[in-house]
Coordinates of C-alpha atoms in Angstrom, one line a residue:
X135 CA 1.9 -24.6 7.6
X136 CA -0.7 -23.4 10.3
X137 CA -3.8 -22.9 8.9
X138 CA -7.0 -21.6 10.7
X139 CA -9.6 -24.3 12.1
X140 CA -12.8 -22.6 10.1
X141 CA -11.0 -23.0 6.9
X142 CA -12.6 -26.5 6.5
X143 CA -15.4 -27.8 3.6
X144 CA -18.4 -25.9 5.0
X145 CA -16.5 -22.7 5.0
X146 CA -15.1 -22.9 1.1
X147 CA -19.0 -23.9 0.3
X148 CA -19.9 -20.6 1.2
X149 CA -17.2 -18.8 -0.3
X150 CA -18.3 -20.8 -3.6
X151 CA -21.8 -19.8 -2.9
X152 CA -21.0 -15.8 -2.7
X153 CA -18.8 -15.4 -4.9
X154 CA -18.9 -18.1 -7.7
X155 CA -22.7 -17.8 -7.6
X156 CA -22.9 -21.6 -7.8
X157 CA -25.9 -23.5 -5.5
X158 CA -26.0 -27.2 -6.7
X159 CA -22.3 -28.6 -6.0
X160 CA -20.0 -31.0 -3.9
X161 CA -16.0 -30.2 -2.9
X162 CA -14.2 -33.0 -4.2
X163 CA -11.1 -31.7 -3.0
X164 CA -9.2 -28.9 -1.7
X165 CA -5.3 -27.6 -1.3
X166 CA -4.4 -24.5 0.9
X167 CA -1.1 -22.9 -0.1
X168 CA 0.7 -20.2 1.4
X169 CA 0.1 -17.2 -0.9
X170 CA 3.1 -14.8 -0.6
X171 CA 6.5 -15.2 0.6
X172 CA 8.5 -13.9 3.5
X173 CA 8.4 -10.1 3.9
X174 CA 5.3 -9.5 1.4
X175 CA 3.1 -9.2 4.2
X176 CA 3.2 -7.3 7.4
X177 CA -0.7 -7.3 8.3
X178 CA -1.6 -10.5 7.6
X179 CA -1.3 -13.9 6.6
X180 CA -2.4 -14.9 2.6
X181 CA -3.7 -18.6 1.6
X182 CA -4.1 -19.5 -1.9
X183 CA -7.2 -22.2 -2.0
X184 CA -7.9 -24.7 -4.9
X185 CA -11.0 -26.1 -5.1
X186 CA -12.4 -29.5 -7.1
X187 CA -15.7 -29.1 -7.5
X188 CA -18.5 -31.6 -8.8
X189 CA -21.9 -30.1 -9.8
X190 CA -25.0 -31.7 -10.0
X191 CA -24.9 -32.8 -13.6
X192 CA -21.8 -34.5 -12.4
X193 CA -19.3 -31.7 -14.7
X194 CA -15.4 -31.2 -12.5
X195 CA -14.7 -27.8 -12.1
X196 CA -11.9 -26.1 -11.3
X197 CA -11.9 -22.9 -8.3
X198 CA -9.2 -20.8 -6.9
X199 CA -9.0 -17.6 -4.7
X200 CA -7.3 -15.5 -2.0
X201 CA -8.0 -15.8 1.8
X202 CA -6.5 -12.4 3.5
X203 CA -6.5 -13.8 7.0
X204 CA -5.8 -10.4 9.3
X205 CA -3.1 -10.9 11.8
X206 CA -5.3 -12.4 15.0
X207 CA -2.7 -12.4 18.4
X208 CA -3.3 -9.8 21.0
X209 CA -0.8 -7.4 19.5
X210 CA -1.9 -7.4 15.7
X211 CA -6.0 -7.4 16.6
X212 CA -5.1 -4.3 18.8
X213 CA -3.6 -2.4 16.7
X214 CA -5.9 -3.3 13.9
X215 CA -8.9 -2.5 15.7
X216 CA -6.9 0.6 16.1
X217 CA -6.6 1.5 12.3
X218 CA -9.9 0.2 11.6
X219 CA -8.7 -2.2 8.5
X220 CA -10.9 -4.4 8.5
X221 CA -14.1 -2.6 7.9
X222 CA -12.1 -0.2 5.3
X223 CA -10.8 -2.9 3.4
X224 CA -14.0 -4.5 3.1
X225 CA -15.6 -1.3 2.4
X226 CA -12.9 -0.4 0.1
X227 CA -12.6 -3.7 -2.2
X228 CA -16.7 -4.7 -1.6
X229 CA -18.2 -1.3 -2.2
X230 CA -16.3 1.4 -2.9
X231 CA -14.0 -0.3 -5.7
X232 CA -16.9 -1.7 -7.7
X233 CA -18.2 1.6 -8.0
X234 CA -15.2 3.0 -9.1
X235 CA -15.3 0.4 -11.8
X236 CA -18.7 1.6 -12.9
X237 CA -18.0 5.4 -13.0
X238 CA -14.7 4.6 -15.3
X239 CA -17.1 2.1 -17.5
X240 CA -15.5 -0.6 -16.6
X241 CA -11.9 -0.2 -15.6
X242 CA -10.7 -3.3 -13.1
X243 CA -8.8 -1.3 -9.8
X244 CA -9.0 -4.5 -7.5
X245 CA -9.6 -8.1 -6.9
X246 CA -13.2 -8.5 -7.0
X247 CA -14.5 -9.7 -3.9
X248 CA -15.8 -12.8 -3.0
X249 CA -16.7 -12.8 0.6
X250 CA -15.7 -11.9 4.0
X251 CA -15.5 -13.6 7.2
X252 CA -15.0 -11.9 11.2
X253 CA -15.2 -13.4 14.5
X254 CA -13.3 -12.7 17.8
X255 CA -9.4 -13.4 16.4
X256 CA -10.3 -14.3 12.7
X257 CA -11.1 -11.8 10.1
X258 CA -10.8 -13.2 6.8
X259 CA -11.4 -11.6 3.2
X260 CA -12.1 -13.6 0.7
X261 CA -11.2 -12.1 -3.0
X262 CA -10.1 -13.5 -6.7
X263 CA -7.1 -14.9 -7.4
X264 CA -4.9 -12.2 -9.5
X265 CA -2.6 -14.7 -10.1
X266 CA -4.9 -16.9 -12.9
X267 CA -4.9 -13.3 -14.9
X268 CA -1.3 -13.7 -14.9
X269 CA -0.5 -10.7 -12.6
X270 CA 2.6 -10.6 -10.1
X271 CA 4.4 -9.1 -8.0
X272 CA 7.8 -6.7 -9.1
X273 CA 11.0 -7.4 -7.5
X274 CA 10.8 -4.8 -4.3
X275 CA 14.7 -5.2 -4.1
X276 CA 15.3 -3.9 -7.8
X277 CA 12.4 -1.6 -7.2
X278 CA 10.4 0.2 -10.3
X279 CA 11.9 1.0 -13.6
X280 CA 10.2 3.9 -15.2
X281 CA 8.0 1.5 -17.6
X282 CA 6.6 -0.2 -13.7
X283 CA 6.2 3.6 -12.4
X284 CA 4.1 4.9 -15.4
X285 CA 1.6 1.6 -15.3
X286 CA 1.2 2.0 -11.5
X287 CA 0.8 5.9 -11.9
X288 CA -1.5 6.1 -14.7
X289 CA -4.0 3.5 -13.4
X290 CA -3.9 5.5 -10.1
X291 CA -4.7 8.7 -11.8
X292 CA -8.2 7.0 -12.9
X293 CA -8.8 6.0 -9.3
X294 CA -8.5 9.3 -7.8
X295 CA -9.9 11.4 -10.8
X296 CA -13.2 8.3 -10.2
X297 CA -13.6 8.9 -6.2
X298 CA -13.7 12.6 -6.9
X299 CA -16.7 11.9 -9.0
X300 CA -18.3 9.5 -6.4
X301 CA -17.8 11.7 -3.6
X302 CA -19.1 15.3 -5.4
X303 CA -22.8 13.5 -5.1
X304 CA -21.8 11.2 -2.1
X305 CA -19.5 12.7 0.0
X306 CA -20.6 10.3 3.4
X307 CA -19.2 7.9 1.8
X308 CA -16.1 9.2 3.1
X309 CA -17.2 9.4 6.6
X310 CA -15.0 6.2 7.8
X311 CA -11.3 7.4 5.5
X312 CA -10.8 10.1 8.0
X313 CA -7.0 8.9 8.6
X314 CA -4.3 6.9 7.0
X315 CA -1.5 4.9 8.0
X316 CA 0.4 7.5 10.5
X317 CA -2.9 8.0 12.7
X318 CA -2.3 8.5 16.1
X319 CA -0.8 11.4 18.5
X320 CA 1.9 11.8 20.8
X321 CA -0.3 10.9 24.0
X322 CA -2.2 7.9 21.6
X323 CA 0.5 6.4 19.8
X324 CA -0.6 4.5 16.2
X325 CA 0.5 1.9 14.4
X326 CA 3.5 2.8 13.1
X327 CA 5.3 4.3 16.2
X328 CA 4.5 0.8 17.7
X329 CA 6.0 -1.4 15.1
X330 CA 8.7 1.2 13.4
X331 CA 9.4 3.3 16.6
X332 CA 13.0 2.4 16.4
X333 CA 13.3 3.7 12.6
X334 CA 13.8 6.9 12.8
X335 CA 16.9 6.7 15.8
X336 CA 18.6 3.9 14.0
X337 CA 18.5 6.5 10.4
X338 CA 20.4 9.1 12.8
X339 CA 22.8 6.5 14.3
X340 CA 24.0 5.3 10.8
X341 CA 23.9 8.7 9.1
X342 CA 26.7 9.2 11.6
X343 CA 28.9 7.2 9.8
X344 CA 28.0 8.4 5.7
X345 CA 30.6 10.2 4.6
X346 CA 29.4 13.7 3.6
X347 CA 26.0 14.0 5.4
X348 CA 27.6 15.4 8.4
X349 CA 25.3 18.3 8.6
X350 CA 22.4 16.1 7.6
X351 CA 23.1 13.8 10.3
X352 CA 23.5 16.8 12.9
X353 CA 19.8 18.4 11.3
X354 CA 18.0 14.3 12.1
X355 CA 19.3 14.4 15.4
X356 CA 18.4 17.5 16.7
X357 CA 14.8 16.7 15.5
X358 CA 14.3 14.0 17.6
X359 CA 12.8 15.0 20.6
X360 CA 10.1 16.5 18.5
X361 CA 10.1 13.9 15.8
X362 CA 6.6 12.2 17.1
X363 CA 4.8 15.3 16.8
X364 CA 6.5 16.5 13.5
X365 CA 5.4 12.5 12.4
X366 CA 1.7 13.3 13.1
X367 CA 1.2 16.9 12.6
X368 CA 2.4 15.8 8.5
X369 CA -0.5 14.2 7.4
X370 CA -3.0 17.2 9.0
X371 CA -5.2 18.7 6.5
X372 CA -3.1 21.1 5.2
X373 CA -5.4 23.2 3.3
X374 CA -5.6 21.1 0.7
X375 CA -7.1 22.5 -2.5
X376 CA -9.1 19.2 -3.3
X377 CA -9.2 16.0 -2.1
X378 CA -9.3 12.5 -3.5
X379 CA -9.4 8.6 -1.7
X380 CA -5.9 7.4 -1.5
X381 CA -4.8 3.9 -1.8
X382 CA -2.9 4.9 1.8
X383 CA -0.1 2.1 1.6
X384 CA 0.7 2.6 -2.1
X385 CA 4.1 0.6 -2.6
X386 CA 5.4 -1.5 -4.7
X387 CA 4.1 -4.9 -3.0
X388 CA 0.7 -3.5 -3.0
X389 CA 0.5 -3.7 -6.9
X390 CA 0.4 -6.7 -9.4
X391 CA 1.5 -6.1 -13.0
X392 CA 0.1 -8.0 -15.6
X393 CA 3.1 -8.0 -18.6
X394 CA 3.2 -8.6 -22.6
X395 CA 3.9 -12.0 -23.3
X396 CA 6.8 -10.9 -26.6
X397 CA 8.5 -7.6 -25.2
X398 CA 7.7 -8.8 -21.1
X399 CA 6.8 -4.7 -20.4
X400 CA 4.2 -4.3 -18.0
X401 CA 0.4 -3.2 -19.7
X402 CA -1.5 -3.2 -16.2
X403 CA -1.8 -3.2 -12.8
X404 CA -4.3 -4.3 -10.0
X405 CA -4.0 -2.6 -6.2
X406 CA -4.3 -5.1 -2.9
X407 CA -3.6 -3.8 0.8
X408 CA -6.5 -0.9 0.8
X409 CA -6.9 -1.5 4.7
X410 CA -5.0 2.2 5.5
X411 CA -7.1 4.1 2.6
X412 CA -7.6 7.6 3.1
X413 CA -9.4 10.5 1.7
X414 CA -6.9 13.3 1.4
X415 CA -4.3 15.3 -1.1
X416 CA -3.5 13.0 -3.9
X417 CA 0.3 14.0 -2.6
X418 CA -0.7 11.8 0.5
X419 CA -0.3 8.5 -2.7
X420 CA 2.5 10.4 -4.5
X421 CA 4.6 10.9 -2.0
X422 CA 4.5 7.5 -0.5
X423 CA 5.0 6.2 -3.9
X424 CA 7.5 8.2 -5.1
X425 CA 10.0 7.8 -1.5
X426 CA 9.7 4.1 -1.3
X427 CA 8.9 2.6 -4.5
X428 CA 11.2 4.2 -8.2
X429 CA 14.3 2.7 -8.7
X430 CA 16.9 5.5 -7.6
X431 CA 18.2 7.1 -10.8
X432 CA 14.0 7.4 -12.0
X433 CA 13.5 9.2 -8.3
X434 CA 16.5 11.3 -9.3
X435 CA 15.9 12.4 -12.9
X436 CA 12.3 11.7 -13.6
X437 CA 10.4 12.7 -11.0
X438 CA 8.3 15.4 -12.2
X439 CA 7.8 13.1 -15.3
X440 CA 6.4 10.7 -13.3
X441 CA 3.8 13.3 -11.6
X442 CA 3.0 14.3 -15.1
X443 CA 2.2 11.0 -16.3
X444 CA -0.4 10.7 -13.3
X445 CA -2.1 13.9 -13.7
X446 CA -2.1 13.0 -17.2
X447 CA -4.4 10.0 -16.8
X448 CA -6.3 12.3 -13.9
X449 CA -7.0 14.4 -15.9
X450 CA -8.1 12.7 -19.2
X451 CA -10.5 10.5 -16.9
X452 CA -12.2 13.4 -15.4
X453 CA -12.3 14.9 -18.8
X454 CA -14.1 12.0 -20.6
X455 CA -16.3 12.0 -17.1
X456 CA -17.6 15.5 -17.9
X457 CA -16.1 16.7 -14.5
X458 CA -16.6 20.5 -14.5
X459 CA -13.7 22.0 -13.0
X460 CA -10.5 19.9 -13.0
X461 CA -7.2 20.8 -11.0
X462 CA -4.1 22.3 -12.8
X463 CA -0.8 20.7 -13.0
X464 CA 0.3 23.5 -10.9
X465 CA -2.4 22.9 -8.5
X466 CA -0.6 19.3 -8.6
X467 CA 2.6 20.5 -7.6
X468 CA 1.5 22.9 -5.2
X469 CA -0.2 19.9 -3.4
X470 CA 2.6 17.3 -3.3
X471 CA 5.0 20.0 -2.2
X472 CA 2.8 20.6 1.1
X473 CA 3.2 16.6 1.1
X474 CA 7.1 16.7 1.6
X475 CA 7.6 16.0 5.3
X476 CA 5.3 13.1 4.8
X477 CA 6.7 11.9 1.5
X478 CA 10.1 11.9 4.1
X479 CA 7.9 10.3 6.8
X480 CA 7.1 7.4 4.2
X481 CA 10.9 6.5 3.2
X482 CA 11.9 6.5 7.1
X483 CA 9.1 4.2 8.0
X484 CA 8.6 1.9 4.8
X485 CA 11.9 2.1 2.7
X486 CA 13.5 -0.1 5.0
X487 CA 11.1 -2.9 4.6
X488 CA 11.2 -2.5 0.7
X489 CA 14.6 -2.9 0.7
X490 CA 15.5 -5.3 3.1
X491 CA 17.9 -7.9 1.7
X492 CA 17.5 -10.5 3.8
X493 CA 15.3 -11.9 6.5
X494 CA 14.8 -11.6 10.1
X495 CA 14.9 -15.0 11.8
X496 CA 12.6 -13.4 14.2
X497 CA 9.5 -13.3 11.9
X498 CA 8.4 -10.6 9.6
X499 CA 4.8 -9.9 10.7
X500 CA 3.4 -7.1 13.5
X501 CA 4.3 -9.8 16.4
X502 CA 7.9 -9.7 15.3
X503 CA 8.0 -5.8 14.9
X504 CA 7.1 -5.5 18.5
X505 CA 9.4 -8.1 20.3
X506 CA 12.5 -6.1 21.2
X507 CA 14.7 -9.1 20.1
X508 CA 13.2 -8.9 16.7
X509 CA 12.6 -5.3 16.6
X510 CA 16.8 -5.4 17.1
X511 CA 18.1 -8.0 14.3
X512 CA 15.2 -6.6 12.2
X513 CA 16.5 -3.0 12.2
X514 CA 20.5 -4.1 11.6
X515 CA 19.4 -6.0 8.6
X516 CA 16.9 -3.2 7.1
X517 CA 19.4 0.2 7.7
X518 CA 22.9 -1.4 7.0
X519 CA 21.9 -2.3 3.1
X520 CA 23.7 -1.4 0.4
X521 CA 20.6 -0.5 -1.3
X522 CA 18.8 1.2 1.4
X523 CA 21.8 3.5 2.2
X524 CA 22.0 4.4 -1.2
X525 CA 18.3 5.1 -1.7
X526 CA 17.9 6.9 1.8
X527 CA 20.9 9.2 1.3
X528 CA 19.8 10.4 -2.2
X529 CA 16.1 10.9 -0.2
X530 CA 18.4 12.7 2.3
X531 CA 20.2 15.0 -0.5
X532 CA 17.1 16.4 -2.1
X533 CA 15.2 17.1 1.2
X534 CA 17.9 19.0 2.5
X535 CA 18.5 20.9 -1.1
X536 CA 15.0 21.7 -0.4
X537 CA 15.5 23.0 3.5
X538 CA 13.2 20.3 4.5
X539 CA 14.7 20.2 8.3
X540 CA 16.3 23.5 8.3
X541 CA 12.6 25.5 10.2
X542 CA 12.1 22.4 12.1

């Protein structure tokens, strides 16, 4: 394991000193774990630090937490600086989140932040541990039974119902969530051309060969000489009746349940990955979520019960926050249906990477996305799945029930 040359003793003083509050105290001894396995993390590297720790009373205590280390070669630091995640995620889990907190009376969204750390190819951020509260990770493979989908969507309901009260008195504080993760233009191209550009050509090679989405497979192909611009035109303001800040990358790896100990159903959830947040449509969320992250048969039969479980818990929060005029279920549905092409956007681009069932021996991070050899094993394992080509072709189904490609 490669770790960073400034993760040494002075370094995890000051972490200690930020965010444990503590002045008077020595480092006994230190471990430095890898955080998360293989294919968790696309953006960066995550250490898992413990800490012995001898105050000046001579008392041992025990200190753990989370070092985000950002992705630092030429490649990932480009395209970072790019997408501005750095800032936003500090912003997002340092600032904005506590606030958040505060407006809901006390209701935990995040991590709470400890510290962060940047210099020319090293940005670090520095949060709690989620894993001593006995959160984890789902199984992306199995993806989200409806019990998972409920806990994820109800606690995001009280996020964006929150930032709509924060913004109505501060709305500059939304000056630097301008974009989300498909930012870019044809002549500019973002982040997710450069590392999923061959998605979208490898979904019409394949679809060739499914049995029954002929026509589909004809409609995919003739987009593609526009599909770049149909890519970034789909997350344009679109008139959207009201607006709310999105999580922006809101998949199953970017929540951690927290489950009861007798029945082992999930009660909670905490977010990570805000560096692609974005003020926008709540569809700009939904969609995302509901195209990469339900288990197939809940995407198939329980969709709509799924958006009302959200706007349930949107609504009751802004309700019990004396908001004055609060958006209609309709108003919902109106909403996430202007949101389609992007919901469609989301399962060509991050579907693949949810369900991938093995693997690349290339490497799994930004640098491996980019290096054709990589990009090529990579895309073979992600689009011959059994599970992705089940997922994508029931994705497929509905959006051409719905004439998604048909004025395209």
């Amino acid at each position: 394991m490669k770790v960073p040359q400034c993760l040494n003793t002075d370094f995890f003083k000051t972490v200690v000193r930020n965010g444990f509050h503590l002045t008077d105290f020595q480092i006994a001894d230190a471990k430095i774990e890898i955080g998360t396995s293989a294919g968790d993390n696309y953006c960066s590297t995550i250490y898992r630090v413990f800490l012995s720790i001898i105050d000046s009373q001579a008392n041992h205590q025990k200190v753990q937490f989370l070092i985000k280390h950002l992705l630092s070669s030429d490649t990932g630091e480009s395209l970072m600086k790019f997408m501005h995640t750095f800032g936003k995620e500090v912003d997002m889990i340092k600032n904005i989140m506590p606030r958040l907190t505060k407006i809901t009376g006390g209701t935990q969204f995040v991590a709470r932040f400890y510290h962060s750390y940047s210099e020319p190819q090293s940005n670090m951020i520095i949060v709690q541990d989620l894993k001593e509260l006995q959160y984890r990770m789902a199984d992306r493979k199995e993806a989200l039974d409806y019990d998972h989908c409920c806990v994820a969507l109800t606690k995001l309901g009280q996020m964006h119902a929150a930032s709509m009260i924060l913004t109505q008195d501060n709305p500059s504080l939304m000056d630097n969530y301008k974009f989300g993760i498909l930012h870019g233009s044809e002549n500019n191209p973002g982040l997710i051309q450069q590392i999923l550009g061959a998605n979208y050509p490898a979904l019409c090679k394949v679809s060739k060969n499914w049995v029954g989405f002929e026509d589909i497979s004809q409609k995919l192909n003739d987009m593609q000489d526009k599909f770049w611009r149909i890519v970034y035109e789909c997350q344009l303001g679109k008139n959207d009746k009201y607006k709310v800040l999105n999580h922006g990358d809101f998949w199953i790896n970017n929540f951690l349940f927290k489950y009861n100990e007798e029945t082992g159903k999930p009660i909670d959830t905490l977010f990570v990955d805000l560096q692609l947040s974005y003020y926008a449509s709540p569809a700009n969320d939904l969609q995302y979520f509901l195209n990469t992250s339900p288990q197939i048969q809940i995407r198939r039969h329980q969709r709509e019960d799924l958006l009302r479980v959200y706007y349930k818990s949107f609504r009751q929060t802004l309700r019990e926050l004396n908001h004055k005029i609060i958006p209609t279920f309709d108003d919902l549905l109106a909403e996430v249906r202007q949101w389609e092409m992007f919901g469609f956007m989301s399962a060509v681009f991050v579907l693949p990477l949810v369900l991938m069932e093995k693997q690349s021996t290339q490497g799994s991070g930004i640098d491996g996305l980019v290096d054709p050899e990589a990009v090529q094993e990579m895309t073979q394992i992600m689009f011959s799945g059994k599970r992705f080509t089940e997922a994508m072709q029931e994705i497929l189904r509905r959006c051409d029930e719905m004439k998604l490609f048909d004025s395209l």
